[in-house]
PDB file of C-alpha atoms in Angstrom:
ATOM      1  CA  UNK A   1     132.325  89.859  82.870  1.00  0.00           C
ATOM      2  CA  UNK A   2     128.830  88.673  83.376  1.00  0.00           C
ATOM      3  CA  UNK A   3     129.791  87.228  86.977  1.00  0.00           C
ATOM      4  CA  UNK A   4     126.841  85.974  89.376  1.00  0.00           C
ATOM      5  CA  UNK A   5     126.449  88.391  92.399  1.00  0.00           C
ATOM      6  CA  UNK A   6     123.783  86.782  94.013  1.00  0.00           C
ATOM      7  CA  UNK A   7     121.571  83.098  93.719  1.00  0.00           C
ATOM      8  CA  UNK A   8     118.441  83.181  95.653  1.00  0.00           C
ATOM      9  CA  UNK A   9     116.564  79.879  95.995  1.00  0.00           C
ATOM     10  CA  UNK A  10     112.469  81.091  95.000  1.00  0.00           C
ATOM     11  CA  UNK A  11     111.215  77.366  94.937  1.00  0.00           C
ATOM     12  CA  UNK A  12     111.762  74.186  94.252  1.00  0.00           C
ATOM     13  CA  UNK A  13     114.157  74.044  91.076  1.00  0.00           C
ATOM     14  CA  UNK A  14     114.035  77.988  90.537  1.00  0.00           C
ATOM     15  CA  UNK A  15     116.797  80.386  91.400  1.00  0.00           C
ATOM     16  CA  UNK A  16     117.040  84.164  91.107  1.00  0.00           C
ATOM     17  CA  UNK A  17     120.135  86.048  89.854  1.00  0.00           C
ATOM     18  CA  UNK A  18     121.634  89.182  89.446  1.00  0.00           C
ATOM     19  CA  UNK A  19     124.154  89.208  87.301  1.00  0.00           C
ATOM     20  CA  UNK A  20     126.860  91.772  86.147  1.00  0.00           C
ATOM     21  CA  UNK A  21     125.884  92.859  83.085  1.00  0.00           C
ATOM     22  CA  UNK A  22     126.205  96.682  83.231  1.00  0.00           C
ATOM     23  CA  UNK A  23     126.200  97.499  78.724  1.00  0.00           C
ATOM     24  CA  UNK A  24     122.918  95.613  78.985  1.00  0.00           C
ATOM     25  CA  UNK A  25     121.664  97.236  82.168  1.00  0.00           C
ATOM     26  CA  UNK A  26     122.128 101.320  80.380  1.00  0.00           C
ATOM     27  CA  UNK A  27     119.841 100.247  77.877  1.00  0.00           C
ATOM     28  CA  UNK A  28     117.440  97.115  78.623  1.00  0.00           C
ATOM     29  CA  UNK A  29     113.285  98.314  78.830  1.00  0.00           C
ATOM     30  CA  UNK A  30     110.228  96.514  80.242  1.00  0.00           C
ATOM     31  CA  UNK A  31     109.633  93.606  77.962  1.00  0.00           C
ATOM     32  CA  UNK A  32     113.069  92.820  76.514  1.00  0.00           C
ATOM     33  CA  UNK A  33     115.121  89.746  77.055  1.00  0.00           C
ATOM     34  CA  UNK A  34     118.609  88.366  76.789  1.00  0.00           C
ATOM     35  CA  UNK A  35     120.572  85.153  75.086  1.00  0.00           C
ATOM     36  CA  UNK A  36     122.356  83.066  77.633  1.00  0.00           C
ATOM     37  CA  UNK A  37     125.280  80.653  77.230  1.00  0.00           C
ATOM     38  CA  UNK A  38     126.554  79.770  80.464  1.00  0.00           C
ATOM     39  CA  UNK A  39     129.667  77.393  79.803  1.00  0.00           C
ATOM     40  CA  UNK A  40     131.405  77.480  76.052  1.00  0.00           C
ATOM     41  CA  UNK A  41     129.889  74.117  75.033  1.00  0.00           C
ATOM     42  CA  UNK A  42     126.466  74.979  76.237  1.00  0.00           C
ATOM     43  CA  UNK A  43     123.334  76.067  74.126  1.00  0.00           C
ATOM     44  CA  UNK A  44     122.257  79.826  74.501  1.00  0.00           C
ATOM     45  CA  UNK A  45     118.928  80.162  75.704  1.00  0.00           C
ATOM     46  CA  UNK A  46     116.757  83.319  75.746  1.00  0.00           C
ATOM     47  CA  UNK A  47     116.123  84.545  79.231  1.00  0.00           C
ATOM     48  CA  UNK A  48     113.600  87.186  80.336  1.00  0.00           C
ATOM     49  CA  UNK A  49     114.401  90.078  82.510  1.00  0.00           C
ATOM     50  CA  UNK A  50     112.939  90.906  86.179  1.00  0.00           C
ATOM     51  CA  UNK A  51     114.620  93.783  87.386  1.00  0.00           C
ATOM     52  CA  UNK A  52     117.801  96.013  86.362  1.00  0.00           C
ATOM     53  CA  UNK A  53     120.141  98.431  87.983  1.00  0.00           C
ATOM     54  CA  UNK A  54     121.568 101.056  85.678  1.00  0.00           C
ATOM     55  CA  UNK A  55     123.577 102.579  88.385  1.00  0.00           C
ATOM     56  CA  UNK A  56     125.174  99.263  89.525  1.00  0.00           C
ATOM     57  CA  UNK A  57     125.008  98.061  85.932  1.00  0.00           C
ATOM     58  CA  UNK A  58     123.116  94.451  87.181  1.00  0.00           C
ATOM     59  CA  UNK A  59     120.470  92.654  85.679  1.00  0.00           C
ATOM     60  CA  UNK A  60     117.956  90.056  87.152  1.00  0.00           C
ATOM     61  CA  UNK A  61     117.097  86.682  86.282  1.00  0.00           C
ATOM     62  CA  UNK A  62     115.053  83.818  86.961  1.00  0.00           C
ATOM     63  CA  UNK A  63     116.059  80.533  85.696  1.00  0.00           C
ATOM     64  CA  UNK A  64     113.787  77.515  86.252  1.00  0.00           C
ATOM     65  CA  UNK A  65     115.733  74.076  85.952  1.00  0.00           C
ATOM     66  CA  UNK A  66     113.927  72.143  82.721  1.00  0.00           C
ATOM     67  CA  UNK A  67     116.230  70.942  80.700  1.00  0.00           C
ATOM     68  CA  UNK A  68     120.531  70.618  80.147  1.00  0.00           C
ATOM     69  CA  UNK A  69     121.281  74.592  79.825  1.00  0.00           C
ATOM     70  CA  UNK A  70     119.001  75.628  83.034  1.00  0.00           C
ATOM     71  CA  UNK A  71     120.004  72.949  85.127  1.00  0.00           C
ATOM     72  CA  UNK A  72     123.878  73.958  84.355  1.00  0.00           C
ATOM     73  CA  UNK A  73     122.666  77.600  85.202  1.00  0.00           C
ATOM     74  CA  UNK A  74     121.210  76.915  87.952  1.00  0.00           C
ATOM     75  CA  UNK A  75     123.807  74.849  89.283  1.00  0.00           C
ATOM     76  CA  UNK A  76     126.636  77.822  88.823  1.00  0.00           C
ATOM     77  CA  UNK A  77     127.313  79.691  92.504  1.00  0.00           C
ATOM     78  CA  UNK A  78     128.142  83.290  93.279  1.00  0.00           C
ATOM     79  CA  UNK A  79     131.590  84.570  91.738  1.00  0.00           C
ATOM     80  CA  UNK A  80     130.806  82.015  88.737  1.00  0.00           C
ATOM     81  CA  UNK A  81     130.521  83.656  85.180  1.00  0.00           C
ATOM     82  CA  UNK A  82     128.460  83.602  82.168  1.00  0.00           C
ATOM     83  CA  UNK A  83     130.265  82.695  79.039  1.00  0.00           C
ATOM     84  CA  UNK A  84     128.325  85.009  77.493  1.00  0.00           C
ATOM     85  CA  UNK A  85     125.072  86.811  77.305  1.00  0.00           C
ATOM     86  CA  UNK A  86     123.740  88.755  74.134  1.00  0.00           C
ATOM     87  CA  UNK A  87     121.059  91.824  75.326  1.00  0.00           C
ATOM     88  CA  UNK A  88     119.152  93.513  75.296  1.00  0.00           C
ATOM     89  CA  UNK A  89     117.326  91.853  72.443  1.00  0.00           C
ATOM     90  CA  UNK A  90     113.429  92.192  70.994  1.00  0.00           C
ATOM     91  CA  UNK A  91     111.023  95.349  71.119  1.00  0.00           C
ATOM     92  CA  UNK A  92     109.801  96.753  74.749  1.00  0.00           C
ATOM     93  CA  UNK A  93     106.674  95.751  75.856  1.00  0.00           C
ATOM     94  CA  UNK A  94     103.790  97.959  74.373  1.00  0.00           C
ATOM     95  CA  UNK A  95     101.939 100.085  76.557  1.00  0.00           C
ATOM     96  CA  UNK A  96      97.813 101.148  76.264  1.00  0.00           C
ATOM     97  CA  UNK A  97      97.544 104.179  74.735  1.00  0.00           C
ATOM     98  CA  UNK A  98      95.399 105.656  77.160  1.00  0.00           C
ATOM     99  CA  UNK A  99      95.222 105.328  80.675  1.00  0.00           C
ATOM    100  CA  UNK A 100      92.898 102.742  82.357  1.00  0.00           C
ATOM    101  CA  UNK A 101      92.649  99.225  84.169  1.00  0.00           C
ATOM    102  CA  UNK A 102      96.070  97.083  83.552  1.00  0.00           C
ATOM    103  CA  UNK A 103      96.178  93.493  84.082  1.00  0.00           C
ATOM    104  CA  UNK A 104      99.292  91.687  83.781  1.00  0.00           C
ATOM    105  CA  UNK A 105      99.339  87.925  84.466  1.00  0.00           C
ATOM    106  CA  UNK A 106     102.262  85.565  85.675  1.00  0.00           C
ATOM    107  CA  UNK A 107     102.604  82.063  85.626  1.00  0.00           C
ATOM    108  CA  UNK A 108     105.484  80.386  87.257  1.00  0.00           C
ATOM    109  CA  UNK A 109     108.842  81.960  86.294  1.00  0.00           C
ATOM    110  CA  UNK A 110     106.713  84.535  83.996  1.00  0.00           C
ATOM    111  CA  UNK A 111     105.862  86.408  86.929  1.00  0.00           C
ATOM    112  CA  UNK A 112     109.546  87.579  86.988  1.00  0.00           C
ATOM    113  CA  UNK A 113     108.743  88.743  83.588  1.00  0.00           C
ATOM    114  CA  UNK A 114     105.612  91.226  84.101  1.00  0.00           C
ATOM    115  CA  UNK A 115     107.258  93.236  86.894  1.00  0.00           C
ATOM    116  CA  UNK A 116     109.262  95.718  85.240  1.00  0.00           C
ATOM    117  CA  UNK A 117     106.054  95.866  82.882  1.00  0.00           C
ATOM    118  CA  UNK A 118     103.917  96.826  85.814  1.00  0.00           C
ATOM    119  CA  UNK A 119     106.161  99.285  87.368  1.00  0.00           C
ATOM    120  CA  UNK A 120     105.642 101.159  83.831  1.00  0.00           C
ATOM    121  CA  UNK A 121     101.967 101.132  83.728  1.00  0.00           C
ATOM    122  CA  UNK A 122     102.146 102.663  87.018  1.00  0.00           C
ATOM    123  CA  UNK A 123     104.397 104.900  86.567  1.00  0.00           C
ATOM    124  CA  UNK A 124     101.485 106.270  83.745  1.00  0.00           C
ATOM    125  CA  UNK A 125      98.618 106.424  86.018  1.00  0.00           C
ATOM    126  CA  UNK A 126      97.558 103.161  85.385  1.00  0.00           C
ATOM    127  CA  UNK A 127      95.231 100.752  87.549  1.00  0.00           C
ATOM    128  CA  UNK A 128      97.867  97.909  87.656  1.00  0.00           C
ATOM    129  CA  UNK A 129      95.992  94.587  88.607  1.00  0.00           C
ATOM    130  CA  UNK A 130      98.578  91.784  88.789  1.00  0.00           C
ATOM    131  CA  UNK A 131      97.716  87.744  89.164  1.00  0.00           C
ATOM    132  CA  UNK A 132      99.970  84.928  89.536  1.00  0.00           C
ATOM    133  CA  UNK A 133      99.776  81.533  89.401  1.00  0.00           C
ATOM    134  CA  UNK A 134     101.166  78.122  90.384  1.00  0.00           C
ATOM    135  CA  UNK A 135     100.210  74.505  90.674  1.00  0.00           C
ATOM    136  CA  UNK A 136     100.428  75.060  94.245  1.00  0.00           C
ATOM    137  CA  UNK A 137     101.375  77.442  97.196  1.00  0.00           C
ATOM    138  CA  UNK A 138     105.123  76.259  97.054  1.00  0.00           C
ATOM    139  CA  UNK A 139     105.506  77.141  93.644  1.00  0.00           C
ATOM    140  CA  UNK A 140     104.492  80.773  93.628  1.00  0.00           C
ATOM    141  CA  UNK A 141     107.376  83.327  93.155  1.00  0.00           C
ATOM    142  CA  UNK A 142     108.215  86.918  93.442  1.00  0.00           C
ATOM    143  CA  UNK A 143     104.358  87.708  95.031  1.00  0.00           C
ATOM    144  CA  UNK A 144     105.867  90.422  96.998  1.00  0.00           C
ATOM    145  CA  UNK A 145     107.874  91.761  94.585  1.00  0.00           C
ATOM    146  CA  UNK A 146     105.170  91.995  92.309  1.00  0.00           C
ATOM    147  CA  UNK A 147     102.897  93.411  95.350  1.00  0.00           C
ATOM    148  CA  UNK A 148     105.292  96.407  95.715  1.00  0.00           C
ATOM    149  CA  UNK A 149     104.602  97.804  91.645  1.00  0.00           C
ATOM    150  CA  UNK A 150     100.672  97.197  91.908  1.00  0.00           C
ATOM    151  CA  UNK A 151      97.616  98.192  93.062  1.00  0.00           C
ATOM    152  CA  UNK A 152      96.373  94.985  93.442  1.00  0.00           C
ATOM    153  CA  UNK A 153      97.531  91.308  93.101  1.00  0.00           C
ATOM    154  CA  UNK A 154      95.282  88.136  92.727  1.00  0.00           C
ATOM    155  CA  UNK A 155      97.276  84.988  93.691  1.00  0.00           C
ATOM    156  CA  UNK A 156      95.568  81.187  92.188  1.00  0.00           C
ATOM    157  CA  UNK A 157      96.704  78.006  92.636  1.00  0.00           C
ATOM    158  CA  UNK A 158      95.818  75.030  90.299  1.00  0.00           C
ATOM    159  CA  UNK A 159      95.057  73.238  94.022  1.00  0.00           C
ATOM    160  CA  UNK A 160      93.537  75.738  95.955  1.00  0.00           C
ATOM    161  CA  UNK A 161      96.221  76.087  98.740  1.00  0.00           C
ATOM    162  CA  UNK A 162      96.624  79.422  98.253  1.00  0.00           C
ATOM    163  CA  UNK A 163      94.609  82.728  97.212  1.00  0.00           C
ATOM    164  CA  UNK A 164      91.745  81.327  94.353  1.00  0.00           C
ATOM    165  CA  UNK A 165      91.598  77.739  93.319  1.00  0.00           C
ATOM    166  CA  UNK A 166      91.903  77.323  89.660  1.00  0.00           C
ATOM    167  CA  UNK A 167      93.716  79.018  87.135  1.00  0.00           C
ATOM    168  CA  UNK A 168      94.762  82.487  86.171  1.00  0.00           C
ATOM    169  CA  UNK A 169      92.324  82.868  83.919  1.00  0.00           C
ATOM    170  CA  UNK A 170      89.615  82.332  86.325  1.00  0.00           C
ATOM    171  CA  UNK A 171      91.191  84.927  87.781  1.00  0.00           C
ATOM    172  CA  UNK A 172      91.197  87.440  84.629  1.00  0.00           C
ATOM    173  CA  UNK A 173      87.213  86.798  83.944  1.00  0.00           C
ATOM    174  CA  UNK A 174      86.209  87.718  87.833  1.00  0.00           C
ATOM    175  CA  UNK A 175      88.260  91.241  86.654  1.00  0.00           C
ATOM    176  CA  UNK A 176      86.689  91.743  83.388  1.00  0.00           C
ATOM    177  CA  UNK A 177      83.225  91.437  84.906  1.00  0.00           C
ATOM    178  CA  UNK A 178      84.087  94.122  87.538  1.00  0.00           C
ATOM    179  CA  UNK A 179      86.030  97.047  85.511  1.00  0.00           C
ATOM    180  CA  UNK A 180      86.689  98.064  82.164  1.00  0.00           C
ATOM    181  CA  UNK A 181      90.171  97.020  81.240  1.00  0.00           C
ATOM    182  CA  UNK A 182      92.547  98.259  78.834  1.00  0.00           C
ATOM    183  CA  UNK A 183      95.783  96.296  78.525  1.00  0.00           C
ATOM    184  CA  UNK A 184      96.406  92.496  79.488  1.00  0.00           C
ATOM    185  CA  UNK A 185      99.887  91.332  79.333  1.00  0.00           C
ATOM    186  CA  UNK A 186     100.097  87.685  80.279  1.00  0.00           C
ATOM    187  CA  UNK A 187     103.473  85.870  80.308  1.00  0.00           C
ATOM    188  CA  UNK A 188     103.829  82.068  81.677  1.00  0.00           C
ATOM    189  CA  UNK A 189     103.258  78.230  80.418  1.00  0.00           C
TER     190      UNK A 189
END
């Protein structure tokens, strides 16, 4: 049925949902995506995954209001329903092929995206270094979530207000000159 069970407010303009999905939960793997249409007239937008249940059969979103189709998302409450969504749909991410120093990097509503990502690198006895960014301290999203499937996690901010000034990639050089890494995943604007 697709039905929202739960719309949490993450920052200004950007909601997280899980949603019923449970076909698409059995099957969907770090890296993979879905197509969203949430009202018959709307477009259907591609949507990365954050987390999944296969038990309860839910999926997790995060939906950042910038244009028509996200706002109308993002304006839908608990107990509304998807038209439709099409999943899971492209190839899982790709993992090193031997164990070493991880980096996965995630700006604004990416950082949903790299989680499930990072919780398979560790699972492999990977070194999982994680780094988000955001223009600015209220922007950043799902830190602790990310927090809980690393070993470590590097926060920037364009504007300094929290963690490093600059950008993520400021962030990424400072970890290549210190270890050896093997797999960067980065997933944002």
């Amino acid at each position: 049925s697709y039905r929202l069970l739960s719309k949490r407010l993450l920052c200004a303009n950007t909601y997280h949902f899980a949603v019923e999905a449970p076909l698409i939960a059995r099957k969907i793997e770090a890296g993979q995506f879905v197509i969203i249409r949430p009202h018959i007239f709307s477009e259907r937008i591609p949507l990365s995954i954050c987390n999944w249940d296969r038990e309860k059969g839910t999926i997790e979103i995060i939906v950042s209001a910038v244009g028509k189709t996200t706002t109308e998302i993002n304006a839908m409450n608990v107990g509304d329903t998807f038209e439709d969504v099409v999943g899971p749909l492209g190839e899982r991410s790709s993992l090193p092929a031997t164990a070493g120093t991880c980096v996965l990097i995630g700006g604004g509503y990416g950082t949903g995206a790299i989680i499930p990502t990072a919780r398979d690198l560790k699972a492999s006895d990977n070194k999982v270094i994680g780094v988000v960014g955001a223009r600015n301290k209220e922007a950043l999203i799902m830190v602790p979530e990310l927090q809980a499937v690393c070993d470590e996690v590097i926060v920037t901010t364009n504007d300094g207000s929290s963690g490093m000034g600059g950008m993520v990639t400021d962030a990424l050089r400072e970890i290549l000159l210190r270890e050896k890494v093997v797999y960067v995943l980065a997933i944002g604007p």
